[in-house]
Coordinates of C-alpha atoms in Angstrom, one line a residue:
Chain A
M1 CA 12.0 -28.3 11.1
S2 CA 8.5 -29.6 10.9
I3 CA 5.3 -27.5 10.6
V4 CA 1.9 -28.7 11.8
V5 CA -0.9 -26.9 10.0
V6 CA -4.5 -27.1 11.0
G7 CA -7.2 -25.7 8.6
S8 CA -9.7 -26.5 5.9
V9 CA -9.3 -28.7 2.9
A10 CA -12.0 -27.8 0.5
L11 CA -13.5 -27.9 -3.0
D12 CA -14.1 -24.4 -4.4
S13 CA -16.0 -23.1 -7.3
V14 CA -14.7 -19.6 -8.2
E15 CA -15.7 -17.1 -10.9
T16 CA -13.7 -14.0 -11.7
P17 CA -13.9 -11.7 -14.8
F18 CA -11.0 -13.9 -16.2
G19 CA -12.6 -17.3 -16.0
K20 CA -14.0 -19.9 -13.6
V21 CA -13.3 -23.3 -12.0
E22 CA -15.7 -25.8 -10.5
N23 CA -15.0 -28.1 -7.6
A24 CA -11.3 -27.1 -7.7
L25 CA -8.8 -27.9 -4.9
G26 CA -9.0 -25.3 -2.2
G27 CA -8.9 -24.7 1.6
S28 CA -6.6 -22.8 3.9
A29 CA -4.5 -25.8 5.0
T30 CA -4.1 -26.8 1.3
Y31 CA -2.9 -23.5 0.1
F32 CA -0.6 -23.2 3.1
S33 CA 0.9 -26.7 2.8
V34 CA 1.6 -26.5 -0.9
A35 CA 3.3 -23.1 -0.6
A36 CA 5.4 -24.2 2.4
S37 CA 6.4 -27.4 0.6
F38 CA 8.7 -25.3 -1.7
F39 CA 10.8 -24.6 1.4
T40 CA 10.6 -27.6 3.7
S41 CA 9.6 -31.3 3.3
E42 CA 8.2 -31.7 6.8
I43 CA 4.6 -30.4 6.6
K44 CA 2.0 -32.3 8.7
L45 CA -1.5 -31.4 7.8
V46 CA -4.5 -31.7 10.1
G47 CA -7.9 -31.5 8.4
I48 CA -11.0 -33.3 7.3
V49 CA -12.5 -34.3 3.9
G50 CA -15.6 -36.3 2.8
D51 CA -15.6 -39.5 0.8
D52 CA -16.2 -37.4 -2.3
F53 CA -12.7 -35.9 -2.1
P54 CA -10.9 -36.9 -5.3
Q55 CA -7.9 -39.2 -5.1
E56 CA -6.0 -36.9 -7.5
H57 CA -5.9 -34.1 -4.9
V58 CA -4.6 -36.5 -2.3
D59 CA -2.0 -37.6 -4.8
F60 CA -1.0 -34.1 -5.5
L61 CA -0.5 -33.2 -1.8
R62 CA 1.5 -36.4 -1.4
S63 CA 3.6 -35.5 -4.4
R64 CA 4.5 -32.2 -2.6
G65 CA 5.7 -34.2 0.4
V66 CA 2.8 -33.2 2.6
D67 CA 2.2 -35.7 5.5
L68 CA -1.5 -36.6 5.4
A69 CA -1.6 -38.8 8.6
G70 CA -3.7 -36.1 10.1
L71 CA -6.2 -35.8 7.3
E72 CA -9.4 -37.5 8.4
R73 CA -11.6 -39.0 5.8
V74 CA -15.2 -39.4 6.9
S75 CA -18.4 -40.2 5.1
G76 CA -20.2 -37.2 3.7
K77 CA -19.3 -34.3 1.5
T78 CA -16.1 -32.2 1.6
F79 CA -16.3 -28.5 2.7
Y80 CA -17.5 -26.6 -0.4
W81 CA -17.2 -22.9 -1.1
S82 CA -18.3 -21.0 -4.1
G83 CA -17.6 -17.3 -4.7
R84 CA -17.4 -14.6 -7.3
Y85 CA -15.0 -11.7 -7.7
G86 CA -15.8 -8.5 -9.6
H87 CA -13.3 -6.3 -11.5
N88 CA -11.6 -4.9 -8.5
L89 CA -10.7 -8.4 -7.2
N90 CA -10.4 -7.2 -3.6
V91 CA -13.5 -8.6 -2.1
A92 CA -15.1 -12.0 -2.8
E93 CA -18.9 -12.3 -3.0
T94 CA -19.7 -15.7 -1.3
L95 CA -22.3 -17.5 -3.3
S96 CA -22.5 -20.5 -1.0
T97 CA -20.7 -22.1 1.9
E98 CA -21.5 -25.7 2.6
L99 CA -19.5 -26.8 5.7
N100 CA -20.6 -30.5 5.3
V101 CA -18.1 -32.7 7.1
F102 CA -16.1 -29.7 8.3
E103 CA -19.0 -28.8 10.6
K104 CA -18.0 -31.8 12.9
F105 CA -14.3 -31.1 12.6
A106 CA -12.6 -31.7 15.9
P107 CA -8.8 -31.6 15.2
K108 CA -7.0 -34.6 16.6
L109 CA -3.3 -34.6 16.2
P110 CA -1.7 -38.0 15.5
E111 CA 0.9 -38.8 18.1
I112 CA 3.8 -38.2 15.7
Y113 CA 2.5 -34.6 15.1
R114 CA 2.6 -33.6 18.8
N115 CA 6.3 -32.9 18.9
T116 CA 6.7 -30.0 16.5
D117 CA 8.5 -26.7 16.5
Y118 CA 6.3 -24.8 14.1
V119 CA 2.5 -24.5 14.1
F120 CA 0.2 -22.7 11.8
L121 CA -3.4 -22.3 12.9
A122 CA -5.2 -21.4 9.7
N123 CA -8.5 -19.6 9.7
I124 CA -10.9 -21.9 11.7
N125 CA -13.0 -21.4 14.7
P126 CA -10.7 -20.0 17.5
E127 CA -12.0 -22.6 19.9
L128 CA -10.6 -25.3 17.6
Q129 CA -7.4 -23.4 17.3
M130 CA -7.1 -23.4 21.1
D131 CA -7.8 -27.2 21.2
V132 CA -4.9 -27.7 18.8
L133 CA -2.6 -25.7 21.0
K134 CA -3.5 -27.9 23.9
Q135 CA -2.4 -31.0 21.9
V136 CA 1.1 -29.8 21.0
G137 CA 4.0 -29.8 23.4
D138 CA 6.6 -27.0 23.6
T139 CA 6.9 -25.1 20.3
K140 CA 9.3 -22.6 18.9
L141 CA 6.7 -20.6 17.0
V142 CA 2.9 -20.6 16.7
V143 CA 1.4 -18.5 13.9
C144 CA -2.3 -17.9 13.8
D145 CA -4.7 -16.5 11.1
T146 CA -8.4 -15.6 11.4
M147 CA -11.3 -14.0 9.4
N148 CA -14.0 -11.4 9.9
L149 CA -16.6 -14.0 10.9
W150 CA -14.7 -15.0 14.0
I151 CA -14.0 -11.4 14.9
S152 CA -17.7 -10.7 14.9
D153 CA -19.1 -14.0 16.2
R154 CA -16.3 -15.4 18.5
K155 CA -14.3 -12.3 19.6
M156 CA -13.8 -13.4 23.2
E157 CA -12.6 -16.9 22.1
L158 CA -10.3 -15.3 19.5
L159 CA -8.8 -12.9 22.0
D160 CA -8.3 -15.9 24.3
T161 CA -6.5 -17.9 21.6
I162 CA -4.2 -15.1 20.4
K163 CA -2.9 -14.7 23.9
H164 CA -1.1 -18.0 23.3
V165 CA 0.3 -17.3 19.8
D166 CA 3.6 -15.8 18.8
I167 CA 2.6 -14.2 15.5
F168 CA -0.9 -13.2 14.5
V169 CA -1.6 -12.7 10.8
L170 CA -4.6 -10.9 9.5
N171 CA -5.6 -8.4 6.8
D172 CA -6.1 -4.7 7.2
A173 CA -9.9 -4.7 7.3
E174 CA -9.8 -7.5 10.0
A175 CA -7.2 -5.5 12.1
R176 CA -9.5 -2.5 12.0
Q177 CA -12.5 -4.6 12.8
L178 CA -10.9 -6.3 15.7
T179 CA -9.5 -3.2 17.4
G180 CA -12.0 -0.5 16.3
E181 CA -9.0 1.6 15.2
S182 CA -9.0 3.1 11.7
N183 CA -5.2 4.0 12.0
L184 CA -3.3 0.8 11.1
N185 CA -0.4 1.6 13.4
K186 CA -2.7 2.1 16.4
A187 CA -4.5 -1.1 15.4
A188 CA -1.3 -3.0 15.3
K189 CA -0.2 -1.8 18.7
K190 CA -3.5 -2.7 20.3
I191 CA -3.1 -6.2 18.8
L192 CA 0.4 -6.6 20.4
D193 CA -1.3 -5.7 23.7
Y194 CA -3.6 -8.7 23.3
G195 CA -0.5 -11.0 23.5
P196 CA 1.2 -11.9 20.3
H197 CA 4.9 -10.9 20.0
R198 CA 4.4 -9.9 16.4
V199 CA 1.5 -9.0 14.1
I200 CA 1.6 -9.2 10.3
I201 CA -1.0 -7.2 8.5
K202 CA -1.7 -8.2 4.9
K203 CA -2.9 -5.4 2.6
G204 CA -3.5 -7.2 -0.7
E205 CA -2.2 -5.2 -3.6
H206 CA -0.5 -2.8 -1.1
G207 CA 1.7 -5.5 0.3
A208 CA 2.2 -6.4 4.0
V209 CA 3.5 -4.7 7.1
T210 CA 4.7 -6.2 10.4
F211 CA 5.1 -4.8 13.9
T212 CA 6.7 -5.9 17.1
R213 CA 7.0 -3.5 20.1
T214 CA 10.5 -2.4 18.8
S215 CA 10.4 -3.0 15.0
Y216 CA 8.5 -2.2 11.9
F217 CA 8.9 -3.5 8.3
S218 CA 6.9 -2.8 5.2
S219 CA 7.0 -5.0 2.0
P220 CA 5.2 -4.0 -1.2
A221 CA 3.2 -6.6 -3.1
Y222 CA 4.9 -7.9 -6.2
P223 CA 3.5 -5.8 -9.1
L224 CA 1.3 -7.8 -11.4
D225 CA -0.4 -6.8 -14.6
H226 CA -3.0 -9.5 -14.3
I227 CA -4.6 -11.4 -11.4
S228 CA -6.7 -14.4 -12.4
D229 CA -8.0 -15.5 -9.0
P230 CA -7.1 -14.0 -5.5
T231 CA -8.5 -17.1 -3.6
G232 CA -6.0 -18.5 -1.2
A233 CA -3.5 -15.6 -1.4
G234 CA -3.4 -15.1 2.3
D235 CA -2.8 -18.8 3.1
T236 CA -0.2 -19.0 0.4
F237 CA 1.5 -16.0 1.9
A238 CA 1.5 -17.7 5.3
G239 CA 2.8 -20.9 3.7
G240 CA 5.8 -19.2 2.0
F241 CA 6.4 -17.2 5.2
L242 CA 6.4 -20.1 7.7
G243 CA 7.9 -22.6 5.2
Y244 CA 10.9 -20.3 4.8
L245 CA 11.2 -19.7 8.5
A246 CA 11.0 -23.4 9.4
S247 CA 13.5 -24.3 6.7
T248 CA 16.1 -21.8 8.1
D249 CA 15.1 -22.1 11.7
D250 CA 16.2 -18.5 12.3
L251 CA 13.7 -16.2 14.0
S252 CA 15.9 -13.0 13.8
E253 CA 14.2 -9.8 12.6
T254 CA 16.2 -9.9 9.4
N255 CA 15.2 -13.5 8.7
V256 CA 11.5 -12.8 9.5
R257 CA 11.6 -9.9 7.0
K258 CA 13.0 -12.3 4.3
A259 CA 10.2 -14.8 5.2
I260 CA 7.6 -12.0 4.6
V261 CA 9.1 -11.3 1.2
Y262 CA 9.0 -15.1 0.4
G263 CA 5.4 -15.1 1.5
T264 CA 4.7 -12.2 -0.8
V265 CA 6.4 -13.9 -3.7
M266 CA 4.4 -17.1 -3.2
A267 CA 1.1 -15.3 -3.0
S268 CA 2.0 -13.3 -6.2
F269 CA 2.5 -16.6 -8.1
N270 CA -0.7 -18.2 -6.7
V271 CA -3.0 -15.4 -7.9
Q272 CA -1.8 -15.7 -11.4
D273 CA -3.9 -18.7 -12.0
F274 CA -7.0 -20.4 -10.6
S275 CA -7.0 -22.7 -7.5
L276 CA -3.4 -23.8 -6.8
D277 CA -2.7 -24.3 -10.5
R278 CA 0.2 -21.9 -10.8
Q279 CA 2.0 -23.7 -8.0
R280 CA 1.7 -27.0 -9.8
S281 CA 4.3 -25.9 -12.4
L282 CA 6.3 -23.5 -10.1
T283 CA 10.0 -24.0 -9.7
K284 CA 12.5 -22.9 -7.0
A285 CA 14.4 -20.9 -9.6
E286 CA 11.3 -18.9 -10.4
I287 CA 10.7 -18.2 -6.7
E288 CA 14.3 -17.0 -6.2
A289 CA 14.2 -14.8 -9.3
R290 CA 11.1 -13.1 -8.1
F291 CA 12.6 -12.7 -4.6
A292 CA 15.6 -11.0 -6.2
E293 CA 13.2 -8.7 -8.1
M294 CA 11.5 -7.8 -4.8
R295 CA 14.9 -6.5 -3.6
A296 CA 15.5 -4.6 -6.8
I297 CA 12.1 -2.8 -6.7
T298 CA 12.5 -1.7 -3.1
Q299 CA 16.1 -0.5 -3.0
F300 CA 17.0 3.2 -2.9
Chain B
M1 CA 19.2 24.5 -9.9
S2 CA 16.1 26.6 -9.9
I3 CA 12.5 25.4 -10.0
V4 CA 9.6 27.3 -11.4
V5 CA 6.3 26.2 -9.8
V6 CA 2.9 27.3 -11.0
G7 CA -0.2 26.6 -8.9
S8 CA -2.6 28.0 -6.4
V9 CA -1.9 30.1 -3.3
A10 CA -5.0 29.9 -1.1
L11 CA -6.7 30.4 2.2
D12 CA -8.1 27.2 3.6
S13 CA -10.6 26.3 6.3
V14 CA -10.2 22.7 7.3
E15 CA -11.9 20.5 9.8
T16 CA -10.8 17.0 10.8
P17 CA -11.8 14.8 13.8
F18 CA -8.7 16.3 15.5
G19 CA -9.3 20.0 15.2
K20 CA -9.8 22.8 12.7
V21 CA -8.3 25.9 11.2
E22 CA -9.9 28.9 9.5
N23 CA -8.4 30.9 6.7
A24 CA -5.1 29.1 7.1
L25 CA -2.3 29.3 4.5
G26 CA -2.8 26.8 1.7
G27 CA -2.7 26.1 -2.0
S28 CA -0.7 23.7 -4.2
A29 CA 2.1 26.1 -5.1
T30 CA 2.5 27.0 -1.4
Y31 CA 2.8 23.5 -0.1
F32 CA 5.2 22.6 -2.9
S33 CA 7.4 25.7 -2.5
V34 CA 7.8 25.4 1.3
A35 CA 8.7 21.6 1.1
A36 CA 11.1 22.2 -1.8
S37 CA 12.7 25.1 0.2
F38 CA 14.3 22.6 2.6
F39 CA 16.4 21.3 -0.3
T40 CA 17.1 24.3 -2.6
S41 CA 17.0 28.1 -2.3
E42 CA 16.0 28.8 -5.9
I43 CA 12.2 28.4 -6.0
K44 CA 10.3 30.8 -8.3
L45 CA 6.6 30.8 -7.6
V46 CA 3.9 31.8 -10.1
G47 CA 0.5 32.4 -8.7
I48 CA -2.2 34.9 -7.8
V49 CA -3.7 36.3 -4.6
G50 CA -6.2 39.0 -3.7
D51 CA -5.7 42.1 -1.7
D52 CA -6.9 40.2 1.4
F53 CA -3.9 37.9 1.4
P54 CA -2.2 38.5 4.8
Q55 CA 1.3 40.0 4.8
E56 CA 2.4 37.4 7.3
H57 CA 2.0 34.6 4.7
V58 CA 4.1 36.6 2.2
D59 CA 6.7 37.1 4.9
F60 CA 6.7 33.4 5.7
L61 CA 7.2 32.4 2.1
R62 CA 10.0 35.0 1.8
S63 CA 11.6 33.7 5.0
R64 CA 11.8 30.2 3.3
G65 CA 13.7 31.9 0.4
V66 CA 10.8 31.6 -2.1
D67 CA 11.0 34.1 -5.0
L68 CA 7.7 35.9 -5.2
A69 CA 8.3 38.0 -8.3
G70 CA 5.7 35.8 -10.1
L71 CA 3.1 36.1 -7.4
E72 CA 0.5 38.6 -8.8
R73 CA -1.5 40.6 -6.3
V74 CA -4.8 41.9 -7.7
S75 CA -7.9 43.5 -6.2
G76 CA -10.5 41.0 -4.9
K77 CA -10.4 37.9 -2.7
T78 CA -7.9 35.1 -2.6
F79 CA -8.8 31.6 -3.7
Y80 CA -10.7 30.0 -0.7
W81 CA -11.3 26.3 0.0
S82 CA -13.1 24.8 2.9
G83 CA -13.3 21.1 3.5
R84 CA -13.9 18.4 6.1
Y85 CA -12.4 15.0 6.7
G86 CA -14.0 12.1 8.5
H87 CA -12.3 9.5 10.5
N88 CA -10.7 7.6 7.6
L89 CA -9.0 10.8 6.5
N90 CA -8.6 9.5 2.9
V91 CA -11.2 11.6 1.2
A92 CA -12.0 15.3 1.8
E93 CA -15.6 16.5 1.7
T94 CA -15.4 19.9 0.0
L95 CA -17.7 22.4 1.7
S96 CA -17.0 25.3 -0.5
T97 CA -14.6 26.3 -3.3
E98 CA -14.5 30.1 -4.0
L99 CA -12.1 30.6 -6.9
N100 CA -12.3 34.4 -6.5
V101 CA -9.2 36.0 -8.2
F102 CA -8.0 32.6 -9.2
E103 CA -10.8 32.4 -11.8
K104 CA -8.9 35.0 -13.9
F105 CA -5.5 33.5 -13.4
A106 CA -3.4 33.6 -16.6
P107 CA 0.1 32.6 -15.5
K108 CA 2.7 35.1 -16.8
L109 CA 6.3 34.2 -16.1
P110 CA 8.6 37.1 -15.2
E111 CA 11.5 37.4 -17.7
I112 CA 13.9 36.1 -15.1
Y113 CA 11.8 32.9 -14.6
R114 CA 11.9 31.8 -18.2
N115 CA 15.3 30.2 -18.1
T116 CA 14.9 27.4 -15.6
D117 CA 15.9 23.8 -15.5
Y118 CA 13.1 22.4 -13.4
V119 CA 9.3 23.1 -13.7
F120 CA 6.5 21.9 -11.5
L121 CA 3.0 22.3 -13.0
A122 CA 0.8 22.0 -9.9
N123 CA -2.8 21.0 -10.1
I124 CA -4.5 23.7 -12.3
N125 CA -6.4 23.7 -15.5
P126 CA -4.3 21.8 -18.0
E127 CA -4.7 24.6 -20.6
L128 CA -2.9 26.9 -18.2
Q129 CA -0.3 24.3 -17.6
M130 CA 0.3 24.2 -21.3
D131 CA 0.5 28.1 -21.5
V132 CA 3.3 27.9 -18.9
L133 CA 5.2 25.3 -20.9
K134 CA 5.1 27.7 -23.9
Q135 CA 6.7 30.4 -21.8
V136 CA 9.7 28.5 -20.6
G137 CA 12.8 27.8 -22.7
D138 CA 14.6 24.5 -22.8
T139 CA 14.2 22.6 -19.5
K140 CA 15.8 19.6 -17.9
L141 CA 12.7 18.2 -16.3
V142 CA 9.0 19.1 -16.3
V143 CA 6.8 17.5 -13.6
C144 CA 3.0 17.8 -13.7
D145 CA 0.2 17.0 -11.3
T146 CA -3.6 17.0 -11.8
M147 CA -6.9 16.2 -10.2
N148 CA -10.1 14.3 -10.8
L149 CA -11.9 17.5 -12.0
W150 CA -9.6 17.9 -15.0
I151 CA -9.8 14.2 -15.8
S152 CA -13.5 14.4 -16.0
D153 CA -13.9 17.9 -17.5
R154 CA -10.7 18.6 -19.5
K155 CA -9.5 15.2 -20.5
M156 CA -8.4 16.0 -24.0
E157 CA -6.5 19.1 -22.8
L158 CA -4.9 17.1 -20.0
L159 CA -3.7 14.4 -22.5
D160 CA -2.4 17.2 -24.7
T161 CA -0.4 18.7 -21.8
I162 CA 1.1 15.5 -20.5
K163 CA 2.5 14.7 -23.9
H164 CA 5.0 17.5 -23.1
V165 CA 5.9 16.6 -19.6
D166 CA 8.7 14.3 -18.3
I167 CA 7.1 13.1 -15.1
F168 CA 3.4 12.9 -14.4
V169 CA 2.3 12.6 -10.7
L170 CA -1.2 11.6 -9.7
N171 CA -2.9 9.5 -7.1
D172 CA -4.2 5.9 -7.6
A173 CA -7.9 6.9 -8.0
E174 CA -6.9 9.5 -10.6
A175 CA -4.8 6.9 -12.5
R176 CA -7.7 4.5 -12.6
Q177 CA -10.1 7.3 -13.6
L178 CA -7.8 8.6 -16.4
T179 CA -7.1 5.2 -18.0
G180 CA -10.2 3.2 -17.2
E181 CA -7.9 0.4 -15.9
S182 CA -8.5 -1.0 -12.4
N183 CA -5.1 -2.7 -12.3
L184 CA -2.6 -0.1 -11.4
N185 CA 0.3 -1.6 -13.4
K186 CA -1.8 -1.5 -16.5
A187 CA -3.0 2.0 -15.7
A188 CA 0.7 3.1 -15.3
K189 CA 1.7 1.6 -18.7
K190 CA -1.2 3.3 -20.4
I191 CA -0.1 6.6 -18.9
L192 CA 3.4 6.1 -20.2
D193 CA 1.9 5.6 -23.7
Y194 CA 0.4 9.1 -23.4
G195 CA 3.9 10.6 -23.4
P196 CA 5.6 11.0 -20.0
H197 CA 8.9 9.2 -19.5
R198 CA 7.9 8.4 -15.9
V199 CA 4.7 8.2 -13.9
I200 CA 4.5 8.5 -10.1
I201 CA 1.3 7.2 -8.5
K202 CA 0.6 8.3 -4.9
K203 CA -1.3 5.9 -2.8
G204 CA -1.7 7.9 0.5
E205 CA -1.2 5.6 3.5
H206 CA 0.1 2.9 1.1
G207 CA 3.0 4.9 -0.1
A208 CA 4.0 5.7 -3.7
V209 CA 5.0 3.7 -6.8
T210 CA 6.8 4.8 -9.9
F211 CA 7.1 3.3 -13.4
T212 CA 9.2 3.9 -16.5
R213 CA 9.2 1.5 -19.4
T214 CA 12.1 -0.3 -17.9
S215 CA 11.9 0.3 -14.1
Y216 CA 9.6 0.0 -11.1
F217 CA 10.0 1.2 -7.6
S218 CA 7.7 1.0 -4.6
S219 CA 8.1 3.2 -1.5
P220 CA 5.9 2.7 1.6
A221 CA 4.5 5.7 3.4
Y222 CA 6.2 6.6 6.7
P223 CA 4.1 4.9 9.4
L224 CA 2.3 7.4 11.6
D225 CA 0.1 6.8 14.6
H226 CA -1.7 10.1 14.1
I227 CA -2.6 12.3 11.2
S228 CA -4.0 15.7 12.0
D229 CA -4.7 17.0 8.5
P230 CA -4.0 15.4 5.1
T231 CA -4.5 18.6 3.2
G232 CA -1.5 19.4 0.9
A233 CA 0.2 16.0 1.3
G234 CA 0.5 15.5 -2.4
D235 CA 1.9 18.9 -3.1
T236 CA 4.3 18.5 -0.2
F237 CA 5.4 15.2 -1.6
A238 CA 6.1 16.8 -5.0
G239 CA 8.0 19.6 -3.3
G240 CA 10.3 17.2 -1.4
F241 CA 10.7 15.1 -4.5
L242 CA 11.6 17.9 -7.0
G243 CA 13.4 20.0 -4.3
Y244 CA 15.8 17.1 -3.8
L245 CA 16.2 16.4 -7.5
A246 CA 16.9 20.0 -8.3
S247 CA 19.4 20.3 -5.5
T248 CA 21.3 17.3 -6.6
D249 CA 20.7 17.8 -10.4
D250 CA 21.0 14.0 -10.9
L251 CA 18.2 12.3 -12.8
S252 CA 19.5 8.7 -12.5
E253 CA 17.1 6.0 -11.4
T254 CA 18.8 5.7 -8.0
N255 CA 18.5 9.4 -7.3
V256 CA 14.9 9.6 -8.5
R257 CA 14.1 6.8 -6.0
K258 CA 15.8 8.8 -3.2
A259 CA 13.8 11.8 -4.3
I260 CA 10.6 9.8 -3.9
V261 CA 11.5 8.8 -0.4
Y262 CA 12.4 12.5 0.5
G263 CA 8.9 13.4 -0.9
T264 CA 7.4 10.7 1.3
V265 CA 9.2 12.0 4.3
M266 CA 8.1 15.6 3.7
A267 CA 4.5 14.6 3.2
S268 CA 4.6 12.6 6.4
F269 CA 5.7 15.6 8.4
N270 CA 3.2 17.9 6.8
V271 CA 0.1 15.7 7.8
Q272 CA 1.2 15.8 11.4
D273 CA -0.2 19.3 11.9
F274 CA -2.8 21.6 10.2
S275 CA -2.0 23.8 7.1
L276 CA 1.9 24.0 6.8
D277 CA 2.4 24.4 10.5
R278 CA 4.6 21.3 11.0
Q279 CA 7.0 22.7 8.3
R280 CA 7.4 26.0 10.2
S281 CA 9.4 24.3 12.9
L282 CA 10.9 21.4 10.8
T283 CA 14.7 21.0 10.6
K284 CA 17.0 19.4 8.1
A285 CA 18.2 17.0 10.8
E286 CA 14.6 15.8 11.4
I287 CA 14.2 15.2 7.7
E288 CA 17.5 13.2 7.5
A289 CA 16.6 11.1 10.5
R290 CA 13.2 10.1 9.0
F291 CA 14.9 9.4 5.7
A292 CA 17.2 7.0 7.5
E293 CA 14.2 5.4 9.2
M294 CA 12.6 4.8 5.8
R295 CA 15.7 2.8 4.8
A296 CA 15.6 0.9 8.0
I297 CA 11.9 -0.1 7.7
T298 CA 12.2 -1.3 4.1
Q299 CA 15.5 -3.3 4.2
F300 CA 15.5 -7.1 4.2

């Protein structure tokens, strides 16, 4: 089953205590697509880049089977983000955000994208997310992400958008910020009242939890001795999650739980190197082995 | 199998956004003993109280089957702690600590206590923990807790003590403080190098993890919409953990994992009311039902 993903395609400069990269491949749609490509070959990306976007990145995305018919290329510079992480690696300090061509981004879905079963609205302005929803026909599952900026600056628009999504994915700080509830259970229940059928709350090194009105599931993170660069972990999680779901086309509670664990596994690989570099050499066998380990470390 | 527990027996005044209690029953040995008493009837407490310690608390501990032959009663006032929690409930603000008779505490094990298989060294000065170890004969399992104060003020003595314990239990902040490692996996491995066969790291609302040189297990916390008072959660966890282990007398990896989940369940009940009040009405059936829920929310 195909997935349409709308989000950013970017060039990132990132510094952590363990190294740095400059103008490396980044962006929410990029991380999502590459992670999902390990599970399904039908990923249709909607995004925008400038004329400085290196051909090698286009080639890499194509080599992963990502459909780039929806990737606009316009004159100007590609979205650029630079940030730094300290020793705790939980919070990025943004050094600069240059929206560049992304500022004028108005997602237009190619005709062949409009008939899709799965949609991922990566972290962009909720008004644009809504525009995308208006362009797709009947879907099986719409998953939506966001960030603190939209919660503070576009809260009404965000609440409007998530009324129309099936699964809302955000991190624990964002869930607390959006609902004003410090207790995560209460925050989750409030979010379900806003409309989504399911909420997934990412907790970084503490794993992820998911709530519906009748179910609850908690997955730990995969234990790692070393994290090189946490950039893109959330989008990689979403890519593994929705990639697995779309490939199995099974939305049962049991399968959604497996999808969350696959998302966790993909994120755990991605943070072991800078940019998407770990995913460049990753194999399906490595993913399956780590999935099996997740079972082993949670069983009692 | 019998458990000897050495720790504080206290009177606590606690205020949270959800209420307050004054001079309520508290102390690490108390929380531990009551939680363990749901699993085994052979709990031998070593502690000290003043002549102000209410008879009703003695009666309550006796009603739970706790052996109080090792509870010294001396003239003076009982150890008193008062604290306050804000809305996030993760960190207590200590308003006052009055050691009182606890200042002169020199644990003396009654003759009948010296032959025991299981020992819990609750959070007290590590030199006193070591004194206790010298008084017991051959044991099957020694479990030890600590706190930030001993890590900062008695680090050498603490490292000396944990050389002689089988399982070291501490929270994530303490593990980082003790080892200087921000990565919890690395912190755990360093702690294993100090001597214990196993380390259990409590992460509050994020559950608990345990490491040996060859195994890793992660348990979530039981999801709660409301927490009244987090005081004693760690000691209650330890009581459920060691109470279950001693009652089954099975130290296999599988059984240790079950014990961690029983500890998690006991702690989750305890924080639902002030002091040990929730445990006063708790039933074995409620414990088993929540244990079954823990299985349901972690399976995939």
